[in-house]
Short mmCIF file of C-alpha atoms and ligand atoms in Angstrom, two decimals:
data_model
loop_
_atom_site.label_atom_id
_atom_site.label_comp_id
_atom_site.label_asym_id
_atom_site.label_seq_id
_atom_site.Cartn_x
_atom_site.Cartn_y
_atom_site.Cartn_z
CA UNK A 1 105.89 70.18 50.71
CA UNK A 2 104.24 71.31 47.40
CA UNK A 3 104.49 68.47 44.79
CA UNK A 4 104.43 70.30 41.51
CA UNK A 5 105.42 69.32 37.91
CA UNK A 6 103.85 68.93 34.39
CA UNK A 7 103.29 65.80 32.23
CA UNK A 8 106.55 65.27 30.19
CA UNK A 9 107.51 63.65 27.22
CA UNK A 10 108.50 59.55 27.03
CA UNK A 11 111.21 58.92 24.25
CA UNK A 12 112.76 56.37 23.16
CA UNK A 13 115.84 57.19 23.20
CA UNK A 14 116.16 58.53 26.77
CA UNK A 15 113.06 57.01 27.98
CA UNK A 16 112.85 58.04 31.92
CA UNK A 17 116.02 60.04 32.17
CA UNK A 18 114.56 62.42 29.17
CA UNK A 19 111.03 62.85 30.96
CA UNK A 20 113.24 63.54 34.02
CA UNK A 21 115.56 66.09 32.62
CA UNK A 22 112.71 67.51 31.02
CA UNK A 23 110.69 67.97 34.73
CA UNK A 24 113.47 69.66 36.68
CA UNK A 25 113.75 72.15 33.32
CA UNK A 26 110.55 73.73 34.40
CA UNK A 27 111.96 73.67 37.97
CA UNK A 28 109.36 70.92 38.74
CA UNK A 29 109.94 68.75 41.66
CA UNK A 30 107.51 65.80 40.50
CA UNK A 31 105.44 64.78 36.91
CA UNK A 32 103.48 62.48 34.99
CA UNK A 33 104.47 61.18 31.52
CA UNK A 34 102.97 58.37 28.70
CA UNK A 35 104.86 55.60 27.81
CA UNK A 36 104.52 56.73 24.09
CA UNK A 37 102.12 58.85 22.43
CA UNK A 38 99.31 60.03 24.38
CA UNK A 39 96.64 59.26 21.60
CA UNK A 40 98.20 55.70 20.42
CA UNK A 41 99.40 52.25 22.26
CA UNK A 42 102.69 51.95 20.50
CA UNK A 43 105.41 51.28 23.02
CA UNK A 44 108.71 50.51 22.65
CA UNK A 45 110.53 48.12 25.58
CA UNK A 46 111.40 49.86 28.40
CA UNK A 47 115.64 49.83 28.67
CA UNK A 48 116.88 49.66 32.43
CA UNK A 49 120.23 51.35 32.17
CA UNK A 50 117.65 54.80 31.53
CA UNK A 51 115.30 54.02 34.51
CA UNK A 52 118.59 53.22 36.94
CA UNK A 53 119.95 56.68 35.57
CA UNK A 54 116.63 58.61 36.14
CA UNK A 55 116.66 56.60 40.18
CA UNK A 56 120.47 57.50 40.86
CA UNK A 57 119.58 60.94 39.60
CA UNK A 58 116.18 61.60 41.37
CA UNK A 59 117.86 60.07 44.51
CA UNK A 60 120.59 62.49 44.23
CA UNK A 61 118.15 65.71 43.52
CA UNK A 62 115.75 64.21 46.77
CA UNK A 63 112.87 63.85 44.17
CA UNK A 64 110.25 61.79 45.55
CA UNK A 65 110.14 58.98 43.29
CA UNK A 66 106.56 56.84 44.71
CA UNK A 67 104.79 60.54 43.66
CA UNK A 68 105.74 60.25 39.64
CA UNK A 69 102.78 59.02 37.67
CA UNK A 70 102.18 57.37 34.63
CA UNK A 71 98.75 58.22 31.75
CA UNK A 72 97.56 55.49 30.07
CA UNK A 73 96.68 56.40 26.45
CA UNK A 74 93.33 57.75 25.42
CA UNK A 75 92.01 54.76 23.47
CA UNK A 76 91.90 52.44 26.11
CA UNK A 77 88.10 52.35 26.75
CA UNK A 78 87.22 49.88 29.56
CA UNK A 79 83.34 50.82 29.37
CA UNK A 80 82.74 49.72 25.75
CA UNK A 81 82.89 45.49 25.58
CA UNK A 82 80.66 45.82 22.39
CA UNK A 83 83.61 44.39 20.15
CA UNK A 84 85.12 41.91 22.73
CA UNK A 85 88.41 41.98 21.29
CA UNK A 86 88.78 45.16 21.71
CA UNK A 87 87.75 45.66 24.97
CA UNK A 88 90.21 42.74 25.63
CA UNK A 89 92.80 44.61 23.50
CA UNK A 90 92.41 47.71 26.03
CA UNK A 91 92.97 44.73 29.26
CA UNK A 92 95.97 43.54 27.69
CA UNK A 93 97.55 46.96 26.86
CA UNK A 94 96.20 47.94 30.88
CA UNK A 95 98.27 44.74 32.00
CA UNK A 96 101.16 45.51 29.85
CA UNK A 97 101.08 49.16 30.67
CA UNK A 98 101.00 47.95 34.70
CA UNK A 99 104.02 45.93 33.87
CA UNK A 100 105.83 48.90 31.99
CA UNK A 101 104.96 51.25 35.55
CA UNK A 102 106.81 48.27 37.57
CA UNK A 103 109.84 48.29 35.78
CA UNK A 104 109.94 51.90 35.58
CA UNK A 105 109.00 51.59 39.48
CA UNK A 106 106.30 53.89 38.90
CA UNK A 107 103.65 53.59 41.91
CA UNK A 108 100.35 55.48 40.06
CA UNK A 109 98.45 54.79 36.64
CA UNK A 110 95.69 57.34 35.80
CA UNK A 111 93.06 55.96 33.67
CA UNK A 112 90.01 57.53 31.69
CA UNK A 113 87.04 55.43 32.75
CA UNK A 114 86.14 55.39 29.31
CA UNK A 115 82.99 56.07 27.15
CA UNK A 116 80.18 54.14 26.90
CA UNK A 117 79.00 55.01 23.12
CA UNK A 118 75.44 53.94 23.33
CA UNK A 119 76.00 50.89 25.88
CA UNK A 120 74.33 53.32 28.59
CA UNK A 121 76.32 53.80 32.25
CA UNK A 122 75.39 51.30 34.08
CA UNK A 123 76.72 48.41 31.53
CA UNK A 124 80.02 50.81 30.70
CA UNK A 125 80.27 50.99 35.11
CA UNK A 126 80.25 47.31 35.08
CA UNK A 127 82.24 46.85 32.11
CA UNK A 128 85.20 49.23 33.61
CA UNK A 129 84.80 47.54 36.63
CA UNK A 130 85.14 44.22 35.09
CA UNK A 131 88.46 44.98 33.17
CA UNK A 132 89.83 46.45 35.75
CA UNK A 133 89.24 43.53 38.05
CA UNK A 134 90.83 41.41 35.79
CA UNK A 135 94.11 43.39 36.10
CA UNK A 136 94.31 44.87 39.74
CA UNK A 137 96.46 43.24 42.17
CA UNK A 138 99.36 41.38 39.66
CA UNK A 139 101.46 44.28 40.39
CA UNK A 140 102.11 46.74 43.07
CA UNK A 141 100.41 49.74 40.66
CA UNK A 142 97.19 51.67 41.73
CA UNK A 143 95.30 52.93 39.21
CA UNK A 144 93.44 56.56 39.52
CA UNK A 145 90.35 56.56 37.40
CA UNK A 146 90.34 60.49 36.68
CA UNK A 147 86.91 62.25 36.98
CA UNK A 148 85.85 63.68 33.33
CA UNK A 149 84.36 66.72 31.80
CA UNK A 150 80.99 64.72 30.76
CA UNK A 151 82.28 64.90 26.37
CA UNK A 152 79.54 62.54 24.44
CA UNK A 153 79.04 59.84 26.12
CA UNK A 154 82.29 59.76 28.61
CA UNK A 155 81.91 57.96 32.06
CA UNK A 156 83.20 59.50 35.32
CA UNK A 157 82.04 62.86 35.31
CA UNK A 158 79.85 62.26 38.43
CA UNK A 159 81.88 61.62 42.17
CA UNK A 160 78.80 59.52 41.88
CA UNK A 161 79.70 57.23 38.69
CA UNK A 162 83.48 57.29 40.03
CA UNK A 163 82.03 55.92 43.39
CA UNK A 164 80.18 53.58 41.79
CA UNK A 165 83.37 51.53 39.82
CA UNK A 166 85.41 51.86 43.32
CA UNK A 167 82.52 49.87 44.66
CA UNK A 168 82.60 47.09 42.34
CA UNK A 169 86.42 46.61 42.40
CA UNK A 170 87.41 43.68 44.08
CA UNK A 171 90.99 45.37 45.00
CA UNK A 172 90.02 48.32 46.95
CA UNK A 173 93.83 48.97 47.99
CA UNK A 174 95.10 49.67 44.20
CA UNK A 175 92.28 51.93 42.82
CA UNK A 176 92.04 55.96 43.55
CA UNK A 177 91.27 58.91 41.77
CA UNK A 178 93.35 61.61 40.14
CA UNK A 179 90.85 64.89 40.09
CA UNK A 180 91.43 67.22 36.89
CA UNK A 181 89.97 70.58 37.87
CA UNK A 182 89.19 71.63 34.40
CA UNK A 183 86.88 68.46 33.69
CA UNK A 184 85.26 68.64 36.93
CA UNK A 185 84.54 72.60 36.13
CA UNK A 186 83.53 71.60 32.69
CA UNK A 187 81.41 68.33 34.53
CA UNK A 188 79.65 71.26 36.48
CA UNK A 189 81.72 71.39 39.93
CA UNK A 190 82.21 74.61 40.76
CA UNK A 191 86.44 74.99 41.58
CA UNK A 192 85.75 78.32 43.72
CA UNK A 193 83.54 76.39 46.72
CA UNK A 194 86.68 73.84 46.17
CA UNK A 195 86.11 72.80 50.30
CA UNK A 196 82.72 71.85 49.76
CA UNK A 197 83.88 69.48 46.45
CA UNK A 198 86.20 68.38 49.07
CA UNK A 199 83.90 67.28 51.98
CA UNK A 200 81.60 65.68 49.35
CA UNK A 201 84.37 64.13 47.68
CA UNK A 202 85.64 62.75 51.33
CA UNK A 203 81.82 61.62 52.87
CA UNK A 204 81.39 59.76 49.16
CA UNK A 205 85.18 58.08 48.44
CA UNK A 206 87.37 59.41 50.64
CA UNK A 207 89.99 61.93 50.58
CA UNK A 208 92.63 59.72 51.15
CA UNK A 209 91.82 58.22 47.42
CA UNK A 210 92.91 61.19 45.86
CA UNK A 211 96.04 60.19 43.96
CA UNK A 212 96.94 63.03 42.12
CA UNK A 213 95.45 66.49 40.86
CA UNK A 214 95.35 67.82 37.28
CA UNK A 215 95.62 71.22 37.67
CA UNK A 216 94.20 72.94 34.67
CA UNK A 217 92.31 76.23 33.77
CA UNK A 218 89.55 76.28 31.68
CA UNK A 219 87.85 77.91 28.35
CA UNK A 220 84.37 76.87 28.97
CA UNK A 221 81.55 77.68 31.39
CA UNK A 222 81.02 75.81 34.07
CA UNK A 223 79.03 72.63 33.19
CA UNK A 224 79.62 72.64 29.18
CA UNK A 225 80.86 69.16 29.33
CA UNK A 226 83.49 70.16 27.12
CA UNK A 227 86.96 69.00 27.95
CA UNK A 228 89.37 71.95 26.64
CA UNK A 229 92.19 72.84 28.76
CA UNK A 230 93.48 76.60 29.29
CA UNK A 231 96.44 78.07 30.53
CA UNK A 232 96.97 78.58 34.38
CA UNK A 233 95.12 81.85 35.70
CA UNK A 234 93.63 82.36 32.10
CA UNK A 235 90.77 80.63 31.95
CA UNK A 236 86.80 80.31 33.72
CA UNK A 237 88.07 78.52 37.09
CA UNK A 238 90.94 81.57 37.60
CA UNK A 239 94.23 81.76 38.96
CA UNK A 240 93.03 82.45 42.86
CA UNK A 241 90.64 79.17 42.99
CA UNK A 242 93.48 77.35 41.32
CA UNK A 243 96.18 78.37 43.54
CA UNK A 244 93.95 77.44 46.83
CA UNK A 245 93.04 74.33 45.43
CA UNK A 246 97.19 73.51 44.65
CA UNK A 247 97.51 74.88 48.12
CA UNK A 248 95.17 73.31 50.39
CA UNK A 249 96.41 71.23 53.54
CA UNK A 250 94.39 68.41 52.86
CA UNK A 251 95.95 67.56 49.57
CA UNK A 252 99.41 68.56 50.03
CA UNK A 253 101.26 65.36 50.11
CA UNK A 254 98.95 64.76 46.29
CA UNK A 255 100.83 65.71 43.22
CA UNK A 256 99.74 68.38 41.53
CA UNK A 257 100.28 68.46 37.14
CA UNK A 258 99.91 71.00 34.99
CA UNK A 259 98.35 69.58 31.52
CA UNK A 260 97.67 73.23 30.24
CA UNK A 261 98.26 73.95 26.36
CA UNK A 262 101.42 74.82 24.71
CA UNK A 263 101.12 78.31 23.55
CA UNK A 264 100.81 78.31 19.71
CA UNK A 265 101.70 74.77 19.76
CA UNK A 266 104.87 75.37 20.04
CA UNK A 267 106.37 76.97 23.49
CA UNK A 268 105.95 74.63 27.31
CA UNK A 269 104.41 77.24 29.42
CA UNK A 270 105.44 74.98 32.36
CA UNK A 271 108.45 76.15 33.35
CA UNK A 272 106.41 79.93 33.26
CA UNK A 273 103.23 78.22 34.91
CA UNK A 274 105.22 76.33 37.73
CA UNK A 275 107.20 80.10 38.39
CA UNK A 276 103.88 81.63 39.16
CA UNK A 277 102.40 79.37 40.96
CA UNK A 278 105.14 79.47 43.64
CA UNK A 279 105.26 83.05 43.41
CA UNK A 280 101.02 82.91 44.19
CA UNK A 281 100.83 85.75 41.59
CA UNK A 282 98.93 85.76 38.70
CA UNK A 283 101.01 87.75 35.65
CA UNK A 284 98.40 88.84 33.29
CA UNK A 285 101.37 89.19 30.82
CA UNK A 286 102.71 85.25 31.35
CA UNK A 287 101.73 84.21 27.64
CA UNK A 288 103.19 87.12 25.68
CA UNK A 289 106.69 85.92 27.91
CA UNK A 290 106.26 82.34 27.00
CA UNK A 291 105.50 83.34 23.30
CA UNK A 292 108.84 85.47 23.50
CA UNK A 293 110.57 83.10 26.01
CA UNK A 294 111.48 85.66 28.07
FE1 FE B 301 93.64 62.61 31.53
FE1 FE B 302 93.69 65.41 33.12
ZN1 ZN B 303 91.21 66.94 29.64
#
């Protein structure tokens, strides 16, 4: 069955429930959320009466719960232990954020493997690996280290680098990878020859590893190293190479997510994105109807 949602919102005053409601809005059948704001690690508790609401009401709908994942913030750098407290400031928020997924009874975790600013890879591949050793296994959470468009001086923008932190985890079980097409287009992986990524993904890591796929266009070239998301069918990778990617056997039983843009900052083109993609048509005119929310 095609698992297909968007990331959602987090608040705090509907917590779960809200990011649920939100989901099955844009007819979504799975999703991914923060516990907060994407770009900061303010949290507020997590309240139980909302997540036992959200269960009762997934359970009801036949959602499949163990497929809804959670993003860890962007700040959390693992690679960078230059200032030690805050590379144990990014462990701490990691364990509390695991502990936050296990109440909410949330099964995946993607991660940004971080950037390295100056340290060089190899010390920011043993540094990632280090933090995340110190975390894996206190709770049943895997985490998906997401491959990365290559910006400045990010790590995990290679199948190589990605390999190379799986290696040194102690915990092979609870680490994966959650694939975002747009950074591995922007990384230089070309999205049309998408069953050749996939064999070299499988003789490197392992398909099976894949926890989740970010399924976003574009608006750079292939290998810009750029990082800047476009709107489904409108951008360099295309709507054809997207929708064989969200459709291929071997990752069907992988969540698929939508992190494209709002348009004008304002509308969800989910709900719009999520239509089209089940239709397998590309409509050339899908932003002016967001825009007018037709
Ligand atoms: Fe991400
Ligand atoms: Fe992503
Ligand atoms: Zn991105």
């Amino acid at each position: 069955m095609l698992l297909l949602g968007s990331h959602v919102g987090f608040k705090k005053d509907s917590q779960l429930l809200g990011s649920l409601e939100e989901a099955f809005s844009y007819g979504a059948n799975t999703f991914m959320f923060y516990t907060g704001a994407p770009q900061n690690t303010n949290r507020y508790p997590i309240m139980d009466g909302f997540t036992l609401e959200a269960m009762n009401l997934m359970k009801e709908k036949g959602l499949d719960y163990s497929k809804v994942v959670v993003h860890a913030p962007y700040i959390v750098n693992l690679a960078n232990d230059k200032d030690p407290d805050k590379f144990m400031f990014s462990v701490r928020f990691l364990q509390e954020e695991l502990e936050r997924c296990e109440l909410l009874g949330i099964r995946y975790l993607v991660l940004h493997p971080g950037s390295h600013v100056g340290l060089g890879v190899d010390t920011a591949i043993s540094n990632i690996a280090k933090g995340l050793n110190m975390i894996l296994g206190t709770h049943p959470v895997t985490i998906l280290l997401e491959t990365m468009a290559g910006k400045g001086t990010e790590v995990g923008s290679s199948l190589e680098e990605i390999k190379r932190i799986i290696d040194l985890v102690d915990d092979k079980e609870h680490i994966g990878v959650c694939l975002d097409t747009c950074h591995l287009n922007d990384a230089g992986y070309d999205m049309s020859k998408f069953d050749s990524f996939l064999e070299q993904f499988d003789s490197l890591i392992g398909i099976s590893k894949i926890g989740c796929v970010h399924v976003n266009d574009s608006k750079n070239d292939l290998g810009a190293h750029k990082d800047r998301h476009e709107n489904f069918g409108f951008g360099t990778i295309g709507f054809d190479n997207l929708i064989s990617i969200i459709y291929n056997e071997r990752l069907e039983n992988v969540p698929k997510i939508l992190e494209t843009p709002y348009v004008d900052r304002e509308f969800a083109p989910y709900k719009y994105e999520i239509e089209m993609i089940k239709n397998k048509k590309f409509d050339s005119q899908l932003i002016e109807k967001i825009r007018n929310q037709v």
